[in-house]
Amino acid sequence: MKYADLHIHTKFSDGSFTPEQVIEQAQQLGLSCVAITDHDEVAGIGPAIKCASDFDLEVIPGVELSVEIDSNEVHILGYFIDWQQRWFQDKLKTICQVRKTRALTIIERLKAQGINLAPDELLQEAEPGSVGRLHIARMLEKHGFVHSTQEAFNKYIGNGRLCYVKKFKLSPAEAIEMIRRLKGVAVLAHPYHIANSEQLINEFVQLGLRGIEAHYPEHDKATSEYYQNLAQKHGLLITGGSDYHGLGKAGAQMGDVKIPYDLVEQLKKEAESIRSGQAKK
Ligand code: AMP
Ligand code: ZN
Ligand code: FE
Ligand code: FE
């Protein structure tokens, strides 16, 4: 059987490993296919593809975009995107600039709580990719302000906590349209996060959503089946992955969630029909 892990972060966002290290790990795990899905960044894709060409390993170019809906955050994955498009890279640059300002605001808020983190150290940690809260959580742990990154989120920077600051506001329509323009397949990430997910999925399908990440570390068997059924009901593809971030984040390891390769083939077929203009929307 061939397996794929379609949700992986690298150092180009808040993963702790380089694309080359990620590919080496995937190779060692015997995976046939991985998708690189950094937050608001695509710079890890090229190096991953280049490195994987030495192995019998396929790399799907991807991205994970954050959107805001009723002041809640929802993540949308884009697969098989034309990631080298100039307009897209410019857009990501703007989003990452806002991420930087936001990270510095979080540091200010932490300061007001008596916690001093050096902004330069943070930016250096995040170099050369998009900076996020997990970088800050790792620093809080490293400097002994918390015992774990999870505690950092629970106490300070998790959604709605004292030092939480919002990010760039993409609407679901904007994000899904961007992925469509890149000839990619838009997939709803980790839907267990979302209250009323069926209603939201209905709305997103109208905007061009084409799949649901039904297989995910936090989805137990019943949850995964629920989303597989929802996907079937709405004519959507089923995807899955570990949301691997490497070190410093409690959670799944690469390959802890893997999907049979025939789901990748279905995803690929959808990408091809989008490319040839024959897709539903
Ligand atoms: P950001 O995009 O900067 O808002 O950071 C989002 C990332 O932080 C997610 O992809 C997770 O890796 C991590 N994260 C967010 N909320 C939590 C949480 N409550 N516990 C642990 N990690 C979290
Ligand atoms: Zn992340
Ligand atoms: Fe996510
Ligand atoms: Fe992720």
PDB file of C-alpha atoms and ligand atoms in Angstrom:
ATOM      1  CA  MET A   1       0.000   0.000   0.000  1.00  0.00           C
ATOM      2  CA  LYS A   2       1.155   3.539  -0.771  1.00  0.00           C
ATOM      3  CA  TYR A   3       0.472   6.261   1.794  1.00  0.00           C
ATOM      4  CA  ALA A   4       0.534  10.051   1.884  1.00  0.00           C
ATOM      5  CA  ASP A   5       0.691  12.719   4.607  1.00  0.00           C
ATOM      6  CA  LEU A   6      -0.887  15.863   3.191  1.00  0.00           C
ATOM      7  CA  HIS A   7      -0.355  18.365   6.009  1.00  0.00           C
ATOM      8  CA  ILE A   8       3.238  19.227   6.841  1.00  0.00           C
ATOM      9  CA  HIS A   9       4.945  22.405   8.055  1.00  0.00           C
ATOM     10  CA  THR A  10       8.602  23.298   7.557  1.00  0.00           C
ATOM     11  CA  LYS A  11      10.950  25.967   8.899  1.00  0.00           C
ATOM     12  CA  PHE A  12       9.419  28.292   6.309  1.00  0.00           C
ATOM     13  CA  SER A  13       6.514  28.685   8.725  1.00  0.00           C
ATOM     14  CA  ASP A  14       6.377  27.269  12.248  1.00  0.00           C
ATOM     15  CA  GLY A  15       7.721  23.790  11.600  1.00  0.00           C
ATOM     16  CA  SER A  16      11.110  23.148  13.169  1.00  0.00           C
ATOM     17  CA  PHE A  17      12.721  21.234  10.293  1.00  0.00           C
ATOM     18  CA  THR A  18      14.002  22.331   6.901  1.00  0.00           C
ATOM     19  CA  PRO A  19      12.242  21.025   3.764  1.00  0.00           C
ATOM     20  CA  GLU A  20      15.244  18.726   3.203  1.00  0.00           C
ATOM     21  CA  GLN A  21      14.953  17.253   6.711  1.00  0.00           C
ATOM     22  CA  VAL A  22      11.213  16.804   6.252  1.00  0.00           C
ATOM     23  CA  ILE A  23      11.748  14.938   2.983  1.00  0.00           C
ATOM     24  CA  GLU A  24      14.394  12.737   4.544  1.00  0.00           C
ATOM     25  CA  GLN A  25      12.022  11.855   7.388  1.00  0.00           C
ATOM     26  CA  ALA A  26       9.200  11.091   4.931  1.00  0.00           C
ATOM     27  CA  GLN A  27      11.535   8.863   2.969  1.00  0.00           C
ATOM     28  CA  GLN A  28      12.566   7.012   6.123  1.00  0.00           C
ATOM     29  CA  LEU A  29       8.913   6.517   7.068  1.00  0.00           C
ATOM     30  CA  GLY A  30       8.248   4.984   3.669  1.00  0.00           C
ATOM     31  CA  LEU A  31       5.659   7.580   2.641  1.00  0.00           C
ATOM     32  CA  SER A  32       4.971   7.827  -1.089  1.00  0.00           C
ATOM     33  CA  CYS A  33       3.721  11.394  -1.071  1.00  0.00           C
ATOM     34  CA  VAL A  34       3.779  14.470   1.164  1.00  0.00           C
ATOM     35  CA  ALA A  35       2.232  17.899   0.828  1.00  0.00           C
ATOM     36  CA  ILE A  36       4.157  20.923   2.078  1.00  0.00           C
ATOM     37  CA  THR A  37       1.543  23.224   3.629  1.00  0.00           C
ATOM     38  CA  ASP A  38       3.245  26.115   5.388  1.00  0.00           C
ATOM     39  CA  HIS A  39       1.198  28.953   6.858  1.00  0.00           C
ATOM     40  CA  ASP A  40       1.092  31.829   4.331  1.00  0.00           C
ATOM     41  CA  GLU A  41       4.398  30.734   2.786  1.00  0.00           C
ATOM     42  CA  VAL A  42       5.455  28.715  -0.253  1.00  0.00           C
ATOM     43  CA  ALA A  43       9.245  29.072  -0.098  1.00  0.00           C
ATOM     44  CA  GLY A  44       9.668  25.546   1.296  1.00  0.00           C
ATOM     45  CA  ILE A  45       8.096  23.909  -1.749  1.00  0.00           C
ATOM     46  CA  GLY A  46      10.977  24.332  -4.213  1.00  0.00           C
ATOM     47  CA  PRO A  47      13.661  22.892  -1.903  1.00  0.00           C
ATOM     48  CA  ALA A  48      11.350  19.996  -0.948  1.00  0.00           C
ATOM     49  CA  ILE A  49      10.660  19.100  -4.578  1.00  0.00           C
ATOM     50  CA  LYS A  50      14.340  19.334  -5.415  1.00  0.00           C
ATOM     51  CA  CYS A  51      15.343  17.126  -2.498  1.00  0.00           C
ATOM     52  CA  ALA A  52      12.582  14.565  -3.152  1.00  0.00           C
ATOM     53  CA  SER A  53      13.704  14.119  -6.748  1.00  0.00           C
ATOM     54  CA  ASP A  54      16.545  11.973  -5.366  1.00  0.00           C
ATOM     55  CA  PHE A  55      13.959   9.627  -3.859  1.00  0.00           C
ATOM     56  CA  ASP A  56      10.818   7.848  -4.949  1.00  0.00           C
ATOM     57  CA  LEU A  57       8.743  10.447  -3.175  1.00  0.00           C
ATOM     58  CA  GLU A  58       6.150  12.829  -4.540  1.00  0.00           C
ATOM     59  CA  VAL A  59       5.723  16.381  -3.222  1.00  0.00           C
ATOM     60  CA  ILE A  60       2.434  18.225  -3.602  1.00  0.00           C
ATOM     61  CA  PRO A  61       2.850  22.001  -3.527  1.00  0.00           C
ATOM     62  CA  GLY A  62       0.481  23.393  -0.920  1.00  0.00           C
ATOM     63  CA  VAL A  63      -0.270  26.247   1.439  1.00  0.00           C
ATOM     64  CA  GLU A  64      -2.359  26.766   4.586  1.00  0.00           C
ATOM     65  CA  LEU A  65      -4.264  30.045   4.646  1.00  0.00           C
ATOM     66  CA  SER A  66      -6.070  31.495   7.673  1.00  0.00           C
ATOM     67  CA  VAL A  67      -9.428  33.126   7.157  1.00  0.00           C
ATOM     68  CA  GLU A  68     -11.684  34.947   9.523  1.00  0.00           C
ATOM     69  CA  ILE A  69     -15.362  34.269   9.836  1.00  0.00           C
ATOM     70  CA  ASP A  70     -17.498  35.889  12.576  1.00  0.00           C
ATOM     71  CA  SER A  71     -14.203  36.642  14.360  1.00  0.00           C
ATOM     72  CA  ASN A  72     -13.313  32.934  14.443  1.00  0.00           C
ATOM     73  CA  GLU A  73     -10.308  31.583  12.591  1.00  0.00           C
ATOM     74  CA  VAL A  74     -10.652  28.836  10.008  1.00  0.00           C
ATOM     75  CA  HIS A  75      -7.815  27.265   7.999  1.00  0.00           C
ATOM     76  CA  ILE A  76      -8.012  26.445   4.312  1.00  0.00           C
ATOM     77  CA  LEU A  77      -5.485  24.262   2.547  1.00  0.00           C
ATOM     78  CA  GLY A  78      -4.624  24.768  -1.115  1.00  0.00           C
ATOM     79  CA  TYR A  79      -3.203  21.767  -3.007  1.00  0.00           C
ATOM     80  CA  PHE A  80      -1.463  21.602  -6.390  1.00  0.00           C
ATOM     81  CA  ILE A  81      -1.237  25.381  -6.438  1.00  0.00           C
ATOM     82  CA  ASP A  82       0.743  27.322  -9.034  1.00  0.00           C
ATOM     83  CA  TRP A  83       2.838  28.609  -6.173  1.00  0.00           C
ATOM     84  CA  GLN A  84       5.305  30.546  -8.296  1.00  0.00           C
ATOM     85  CA  GLN A  85       2.748  33.094  -9.504  1.00  0.00           C
ATOM     86  CA  ARG A  86       4.099  36.572  -8.901  1.00  0.00           C
ATOM     87  CA  TRP A  87       0.808  38.094  -7.679  1.00  0.00           C
ATOM     88  CA  PHE A  88       0.480  35.296  -5.114  1.00  0.00           C
ATOM     89  CA  GLN A  89       4.000  35.739  -3.780  1.00  0.00           C
ATOM     90  CA  ASP A  90       3.324  39.480  -3.445  1.00  0.00           C
ATOM     91  CA  LYS A  91       0.104  38.790  -1.557  1.00  0.00           C
ATOM     92  CA  LEU A  92       1.892  36.395   0.806  1.00  0.00           C
ATOM     93  CA  LYS A  93       4.569  39.002   1.383  1.00  0.00           C
ATOM     94  CA  THR A  94       1.903  41.442   2.591  1.00  0.00           C
ATOM     95  CA  ILE A  95       0.300  38.802   4.811  1.00  0.00           C
ATOM     96  CA  CYS A  96       3.708  37.911   6.319  1.00  0.00           C
ATOM     97  CA  GLN A  97       4.477  41.564   6.959  1.00  0.00           C
ATOM     98  CA  VAL A  98       1.262  41.792   8.975  1.00  0.00           C
ATOM     99  CA  ARG A  99       2.292  38.598  10.800  1.00  0.00           C
ATOM    100  CA  LYS A 100       5.557  40.288  11.776  1.00  0.00           C
ATOM    101  CA  THR A 101       3.840  43.398  13.140  1.00  0.00           C
ATOM    102  CA  ARG A 102       1.372  41.200  14.965  1.00  0.00           C
ATOM    103  CA  ALA A 103       4.130  39.082  16.536  1.00  0.00           C
ATOM    104  CA  LEU A 104       5.791  42.247  17.820  1.00  0.00           C
ATOM    105  CA  THR A 105       2.448  43.406  19.265  1.00  0.00           C
ATOM    106  CA  ILE A 106       2.128  40.054  21.048  1.00  0.00           C
ATOM    107  CA  ILE A 107       5.604  40.627  22.513  1.00  0.00           C
ATOM    108  CA  GLU A 108       4.453  44.047  23.735  1.00  0.00           C
ATOM    109  CA  ARG A 109       1.412  42.478  25.367  1.00  0.00           C
ATOM    110  CA  LEU A 110       3.586  39.871  27.048  1.00  0.00           C
ATOM    111  CA  LYS A 111       5.794  42.679  28.331  1.00  0.00           C
ATOM    112  CA  ALA A 112       2.754  44.210  30.007  1.00  0.00           C
ATOM    113  CA  GLN A 113       2.422  40.883  31.845  1.00  0.00           C
ATOM    114  CA  GLY A 114       6.019  41.129  33.028  1.00  0.00           C
ATOM    115  CA  ILE A 115       7.389  38.784  30.387  1.00  0.00           C
ATOM    116  CA  ASN A 116      10.324  40.086  28.417  1.00  0.00           C
ATOM    117  CA  LEU A 117      11.157  38.424  25.120  1.00  0.00           C
ATOM    118  CA  ALA A 118      13.655  39.922  22.705  1.00  0.00           C
ATOM    119  CA  PRO A 119      11.986  40.855  19.398  1.00  0.00           C
ATOM    120  CA  ASP A 120      15.223  40.237  17.497  1.00  0.00           C
ATOM    121  CA  GLU A 121      15.516  36.739  18.857  1.00  0.00           C
ATOM    122  CA  LEU A 122      11.972  35.985  17.749  1.00  0.00           C
ATOM    123  CA  LEU A 123      12.499  37.318  14.234  1.00  0.00           C
ATOM    124  CA  GLN A 124      15.737  35.390  13.973  1.00  0.00           C
ATOM    125  CA  GLU A 125      13.994  32.190  15.093  1.00  0.00           C
ATOM    126  CA  ALA A 126      11.340  32.623  12.438  1.00  0.00           C
ATOM    127  CA  GLU A 127      13.760  33.495   9.629  1.00  0.00           C
ATOM    128  CA  PRO A 128      13.393  32.971   6.706  1.00  0.00           C
ATOM    129  CA  GLY A 129       9.691  32.138   6.871  1.00  0.00           C
ATOM    130  CA  SER A 130       6.386  33.377   8.239  1.00  0.00           C
ATOM    131  CA  VAL A 131       6.416  34.155  11.961  1.00  0.00           C
ATOM    132  CA  GLY A 132       3.628  32.784  14.133  1.00  0.00           C
ATOM    133  CA  ARG A 133       2.463  32.105  17.642  1.00  0.00           C
ATOM    134  CA  LEU A 134       4.215  28.749  17.840  1.00  0.00           C
ATOM    135  CA  HIS A 135       7.562  30.568  17.530  1.00  0.00           C
ATOM    136  CA  ILE A 136       6.572  32.739  20.481  1.00  0.00           C
ATOM    137  CA  ALA A 137       5.353  29.687  22.427  1.00  0.00           C
ATOM    138  CA  ARG A 138       8.701  27.967  21.865  1.00  0.00           C
ATOM    139  CA  MET A 139      10.542  31.052  23.110  1.00  0.00           C
ATOM    140  CA  LEU A 140       8.344  31.285  26.202  1.00  0.00           C
ATOM    141  CA  GLU A 141       9.213  27.670  26.949  1.00  0.00           C
ATOM    142  CA  LYS A 142      12.910  28.117  26.194  1.00  0.00           C
ATOM    143  CA  HIS A 143      13.184  31.042  28.609  1.00  0.00           C
ATOM    144  CA  GLY A 144      11.314  29.242  31.357  1.00  0.00           C
ATOM    145  CA  PHE A 145       8.117  31.325  31.391  1.00  0.00           C
ATOM    146  CA  VAL A 146       6.048  28.197  30.735  1.00  0.00           C
ATOM    147  CA  HIS A 147       6.678  24.465  30.931  1.00  0.00           C
ATOM    148  CA  SER A 148       5.331  23.661  27.480  1.00  0.00           C
ATOM    149  CA  THR A 149       4.173  25.374  24.310  1.00  0.00           C
ATOM    150  CA  GLN A 150       0.666  24.160  25.152  1.00  0.00           C
ATOM    151  CA  GLU A 151       0.840  26.102  28.422  1.00  0.00           C
ATOM    152  CA  ALA A 152       1.917  29.180  26.464  1.00  0.00           C
ATOM    153  CA  PHE A 153      -1.253  28.980  24.373  1.00  0.00           C
ATOM    154  CA  ASN A 154      -3.481  28.214  27.364  1.00  0.00           C
ATOM    155  CA  LYS A 155      -2.076  31.005  29.497  1.00  0.00           C
ATOM    156  CA  TYR A 156      -1.139  33.761  27.096  1.00  0.00           C
ATOM    157  CA  ILE A 157      -1.465  33.512  23.339  1.00  0.00           C
ATOM    158  CA  GLY A 158      -4.262  31.058  22.557  1.00  0.00           C
ATOM    159  CA  ASN A 159      -7.349  32.464  20.829  1.00  0.00           C
ATOM    160  CA  GLY A 160      -8.998  35.057  23.046  1.00  0.00           C
ATOM    161  CA  ARG A 161      -6.303  34.896  25.764  1.00  0.00           C
ATOM    162  CA  LEU A 162      -4.721  37.958  27.337  1.00  0.00           C
ATOM    163  CA  CYS A 163      -1.895  38.414  24.823  1.00  0.00           C
ATOM    164  CA  TYR A 164      -3.709  37.122  21.746  1.00  0.00           C
ATOM    165  CA  VAL A 165      -3.601  39.352  18.684  1.00  0.00           C
ATOM    166  CA  LYS A 166      -5.437  38.721  15.427  1.00  0.00           C
ATOM    167  CA  LYS A 167      -3.745  38.190  12.081  1.00  0.00           C
ATOM    168  CA  PHE A 168      -4.319  39.360   8.545  1.00  0.00           C
ATOM    169  CA  LYS A 169      -7.993  39.217   7.708  1.00  0.00           C
ATOM    170  CA  LEU A 170      -8.605  37.188   4.581  1.00  0.00           C
ATOM    171  CA  SER A 171     -12.246  36.325   4.013  1.00  0.00           C
ATOM    172  CA  PRO A 172     -13.135  32.729   3.080  1.00  0.00           C
ATOM    173  CA  ALA A 173     -14.174  33.981  -0.365  1.00  0.00           C
ATOM    174  CA  GLU A 174     -10.811  35.681  -0.917  1.00  0.00           C
ATOM    175  CA  ALA A 175      -8.792  32.654   0.175  1.00  0.00           C
ATOM    176  CA  ILE A 176     -10.784  30.141  -1.863  1.00  0.00           C
ATOM    177  CA  GLU A 177     -10.708  32.454  -4.890  1.00  0.00           C
ATOM    178  CA  MET A 178      -6.932  32.831  -4.545  1.00  0.00           C
ATOM    179  CA  ILE A 179      -6.503  29.045  -4.547  1.00  0.00           C
ATOM    180  CA  ARG A 180      -8.804  28.794  -7.581  1.00  0.00           C
ATOM    181  CA  ARG A 181      -6.762  31.416  -9.403  1.00  0.00           C
ATOM    182  CA  LEU A 182      -3.673  29.323  -8.681  1.00  0.00           C
ATOM    183  CA  LYS A 183      -5.460  26.322 -10.238  1.00  0.00           C
ATOM    184  CA  GLY A 184      -5.322  24.635  -6.842  1.00  0.00           C
ATOM    185  CA  VAL A 185      -7.809  22.528  -4.924  1.00  0.00           C
ATOM    186  CA  ALA A 186      -9.253  24.223  -1.815  1.00  0.00           C
ATOM    187  CA  VAL A 187      -9.740  21.951   1.210  1.00  0.00           C
ATOM    188  CA  LEU A 188     -11.130  22.748   4.661  1.00  0.00           C
ATOM    189  CA  ALA A 189      -8.437  21.997   7.280  1.00  0.00           C
ATOM    190  CA  HIS A 190      -9.084  20.304  10.658  1.00  0.00           C
ATOM    191  CA  PRO A 191     -12.862  20.861  10.666  1.00  0.00           C
ATOM    192  CA  TYR A 192     -13.257  19.665  14.290  1.00  0.00           C
ATOM    193  CA  HIS A 193     -12.159  23.196  15.246  1.00  0.00           C
ATOM    194  CA  ILE A 194     -15.321  24.679  13.829  1.00  0.00           C
ATOM    195  CA  ALA A 195     -18.702  24.941  15.445  1.00  0.00           C
ATOM    196  CA  ASN A 196     -21.584  24.394  12.969  1.00  0.00           C
ATOM    197  CA  SER A 197     -19.157  23.002  10.450  1.00  0.00           C
ATOM    198  CA  GLU A 198     -21.853  21.618   8.163  1.00  0.00           C
ATOM    199  CA  GLN A 199     -23.393  25.046   7.631  1.00  0.00           C
ATOM    200  CA  LEU A 200     -19.969  26.513   6.998  1.00  0.00           C
ATOM    201  CA  ILE A 201     -19.067  23.732   4.579  1.00  0.00           C
ATOM    202  CA  ASN A 202     -22.290  24.461   2.687  1.00  0.00           C
ATOM    203  CA  GLU A 203     -21.287  28.107   2.363  1.00  0.00           C
ATOM    204  CA  PHE A 204     -17.702  27.284   1.415  1.00  0.00           C
ATOM    205  CA  VAL A 205     -18.822  24.831  -1.285  1.00  0.00           C
ATOM    206  CA  GLN A 206     -20.666  27.717  -2.967  1.00  0.00           C
ATOM    207  CA  LEU A 207     -17.350  29.590  -2.952  1.00  0.00           C
ATOM    208  CA  GLY A 208     -15.430  26.704  -4.547  1.00  0.00           C
ATOM    209  CA  LEU A 209     -14.342  24.459  -1.678  1.00  0.00           C
ATOM    210  CA  ARG A 210     -13.510  21.007  -3.052  1.00  0.00           C
ATOM    211  CA  GLY A 211     -12.467  18.881  -0.084  1.00  0.00           C
ATOM    212  CA  ILE A 212     -12.462  18.204   3.648  1.00  0.00           C
ATOM    213  CA  GLU A 213      -9.508  17.127   5.783  1.00  0.00           C
ATOM    214  CA  ALA A 214     -11.401  14.246   7.381  1.00  0.00           C
ATOM    215  CA  HIS A 215      -8.301  12.425   8.632  1.00  0.00           C
ATOM    216  CA  TYR A 216      -6.539  14.456  11.293  1.00  0.00           C
ATOM    217  CA  PRO A 217      -4.737  13.687  14.587  1.00  0.00           C
ATOM    218  CA  GLU A 218      -7.492  15.203  16.740  1.00  0.00           C
ATOM    219  CA  HIS A 219     -10.247  13.357  14.859  1.00  0.00           C
ATOM    220  CA  ASP A 220     -11.254  10.109  16.532  1.00  0.00           C
ATOM    221  CA  LYS A 221     -12.829   7.376  14.397  1.00  0.00           C
ATOM    222  CA  ALA A 222     -16.361   8.748  14.786  1.00  0.00           C
ATOM    223  CA  THR A 223     -15.293  12.317  13.924  1.00  0.00           C
ATOM    224  CA  SER A 224     -13.356  11.150  10.915  1.00  0.00           C
ATOM    225  CA  GLU A 225     -16.347   9.117   9.708  1.00  0.00           C
ATOM    226  CA  TYR A 226     -18.641  12.071  10.278  1.00  0.00           C
ATOM    227  CA  TYR A 227     -16.530  14.256   7.991  1.00  0.00           C
ATOM    228  CA  GLN A 228     -16.106  11.501   5.412  1.00  0.00           C
ATOM    229  CA  ASN A 229     -19.893  11.231   5.272  1.00  0.00           C
ATOM    230  CA  LEU A 230     -20.231  15.008   5.020  1.00  0.00           C
ATOM    231  CA  ALA A 231     -17.727  14.997   2.163  1.00  0.00           C
ATOM    232  CA  GLN A 232     -19.688  12.327   0.364  1.00  0.00           C
ATOM    233  CA  LYS A 233     -22.948  14.177   0.910  1.00  0.00           C
ATOM    234  CA  HIS A 234     -21.549  17.380  -0.592  1.00  0.00           C
ATOM    235  CA  GLY A 235     -19.552  15.721  -3.367  1.00  0.00           C
ATOM    236  CA  LEU A 236     -16.235  16.721  -1.787  1.00  0.00           C
ATOM    237  CA  LEU A 237     -12.854  15.028  -1.733  1.00  0.00           C
ATOM    238  CA  ILE A 238     -11.434  13.491   1.432  1.00  0.00           C
ATOM    239  CA  THR A 239      -7.888  14.370   2.512  1.00  0.00           C
ATOM    240  CA  GLY A 240      -5.814  13.987   5.645  1.00  0.00           C
ATOM    241  CA  GLY A 241      -2.506  14.568   7.299  1.00  0.00           C
ATOM    242  CA  SER A 242      -0.610  14.897  10.548  1.00  0.00           C
ATOM    243  CA  ASP A 243      -0.180  18.702  10.682  1.00  0.00           C
ATOM    244  CA  TYR A 244       3.422  17.907  11.551  1.00  0.00           C
ATOM    245  CA  HIS A 245       5.379  20.806  13.066  1.00  0.00           C
ATOM    246  CA  GLY A 246       8.493  18.963  14.223  1.00  0.00           C
ATOM    247  CA  LEU A 247       9.888  19.760  17.661  1.00  0.00           C
ATOM    248  CA  GLY A 248       8.369  21.957  20.335  1.00  0.00           C
ATOM    249  CA  LYS A 249       4.734  21.268  19.711  1.00  0.00           C
ATOM    250  CA  ALA A 250       2.858  18.508  21.406  1.00  0.00           C
ATOM    251  CA  GLY A 251       1.029  16.713  18.671  1.00  0.00           C
ATOM    252  CA  ALA A 252       1.364  14.299  15.870  1.00  0.00           C
ATOM    253  CA  GLN A 253       4.547  13.125  14.248  1.00  0.00           C
ATOM    254  CA  MET A 254       4.818  12.915  10.502  1.00  0.00           C
ATOM    255  CA  GLY A 255       2.908   9.926   9.199  1.00  0.00           C
ATOM    256  CA  ASP A 256       0.858   9.499  12.397  1.00  0.00           C
ATOM    257  CA  VAL A 257      -2.038  10.317  10.121  1.00  0.00           C
ATOM    258  CA  LYS A 258      -1.583   9.015   6.606  1.00  0.00           C
ATOM    259  CA  ILE A 259      -4.073   8.393   3.846  1.00  0.00           C
ATOM    260  CA  PRO A 260      -4.175   5.748   1.142  1.00  0.00           C
ATOM    261  CA  TYR A 261      -2.700   6.917  -2.127  1.00  0.00           C
ATOM    262  CA  ASP A 262      -5.971   6.532  -4.041  1.00  0.00           C
ATOM    263  CA  LEU A 263      -7.220   9.652  -2.208  1.00  0.00           C
ATOM    264  CA  VAL A 264      -4.201  11.483  -3.642  1.00  0.00           C
ATOM    265  CA  GLU A 265      -5.150  10.229  -7.097  1.00  0.00           C
ATOM    266  CA  GLN A 266      -8.639  11.657  -6.671  1.00  0.00           C
ATOM    267  CA  LEU A 267      -7.160  14.966  -5.535  1.00  0.00           C
ATOM    268  CA  LYS A 268      -4.844  14.952  -8.516  1.00  0.00           C
ATOM    269  CA  LYS A 269      -7.718  14.257 -10.893  1.00  0.00           C
ATOM    270  CA  GLU A 270      -9.604  17.217  -9.445  1.00  0.00           C
ATOM    271  CA  ALA A 271      -6.542  19.447  -9.868  1.00  0.00           C
ATOM    272  CA  GLU A 272      -6.255  18.330 -13.493  1.00  0.00           C
ATOM    273  CA  SER A 273      -9.891  19.112 -14.205  1.00  0.00           C
ATOM    274  CA  ILE A 274      -9.523  22.549 -12.570  1.00  0.00           C
ATOM    275  CA  ARG A 275      -6.467  23.111 -14.755  1.00  0.00           C
ATOM    276  CA  SER A 276      -8.292  22.115 -17.911  1.00  0.00           C
ATOM    277  CA  GLY A 277     -11.296  24.276 -16.940  1.00  0.00           C
ATOM    278  CA  GLN A 278     -13.669  21.366 -16.610  1.00  0.00           C
ATOM    279  CA  ALA A 279     -14.247  21.567 -12.880  1.00  0.00           C
ATOM    280  CA  LYS A 280     -17.710  22.260 -11.465  1.00  0.00           C
ATOM    281  CA  LYS A 281     -16.868  25.784 -10.418  1.00  0.00           C
TER     282      LYS A 281
HETATM  283  P1  AMP B   1      -0.666  31.588  14.039  1.00  0.00           P
HETATM  284  O1  AMP B   1      -0.856  31.231  12.588  1.00  0.00           O
HETATM  285  O2  AMP B   1       0.517  32.436  14.267  1.00  0.00           O
HETATM  286  O3  AMP B   1      -1.922  32.172  14.646  1.00  0.00           O
HETATM  287  O4  AMP B   1      -0.361  30.249  14.808  1.00  0.00           O
HETATM  288  C1  AMP B   1      -1.188  29.151  14.602  1.00  0.00           C
HETATM  289  C2  AMP B   1      -0.424  27.912  14.992  1.00  0.00           C
HETATM  290  O5  AMP B   1      -0.218  27.906  16.386  1.00  0.00           O
HETATM  291  C3  AMP B   1      -1.206  26.645  14.692  1.00  0.00           C
HETATM  292  O6  AMP B   1      -0.915  26.134  13.432  1.00  0.00           O
HETATM  293  C4  AMP B   1      -0.699  25.721  15.732  1.00  0.00           C
HETATM  294  O7  AMP B   1       0.554  25.213  15.328  1.00  0.00           O
HETATM  295  C5  AMP B   1      -0.456  26.618  16.904  1.00  0.00           C
HETATM  296  N1  AMP B   1      -1.609  26.721  17.841  1.00  0.00           N
HETATM  297  C6  AMP B   1      -2.675  27.543  17.758  1.00  0.00           C
HETATM  298  N2  AMP B   1      -3.491  27.405  18.826  1.00  0.00           N
HETATM  299  C7  AMP B   1      -2.923  26.465  19.594  1.00  0.00           C
HETATM  300  C8  AMP B   1      -3.270  25.871  20.846  1.00  0.00           C
HETATM  301  N3  AMP B   1      -4.368  26.237  21.516  1.00  0.00           N
HETATM  302  N4  AMP B   1      -2.435  24.933  21.328  1.00  0.00           N
HETATM  303  C9  AMP B   1      -1.307  24.588  20.677  1.00  0.00           C
HETATM  304  N5  AMP B   1      -0.926  25.101  19.503  1.00  0.00           N
HETATM  305  C10 AMP B   1      -1.721  26.019  18.974  1.00  0.00           C
HETATM  306 ZN    ZN B   2       1.386  25.905  12.513  1.00  0.00          ZN
HETATM  307 FE    FE B   3      -4.093  24.772  10.792  1.00  0.00          FE
HETATM  308 FE    FE B   4      -1.164  23.279   9.832  1.00  0.00          FE
END
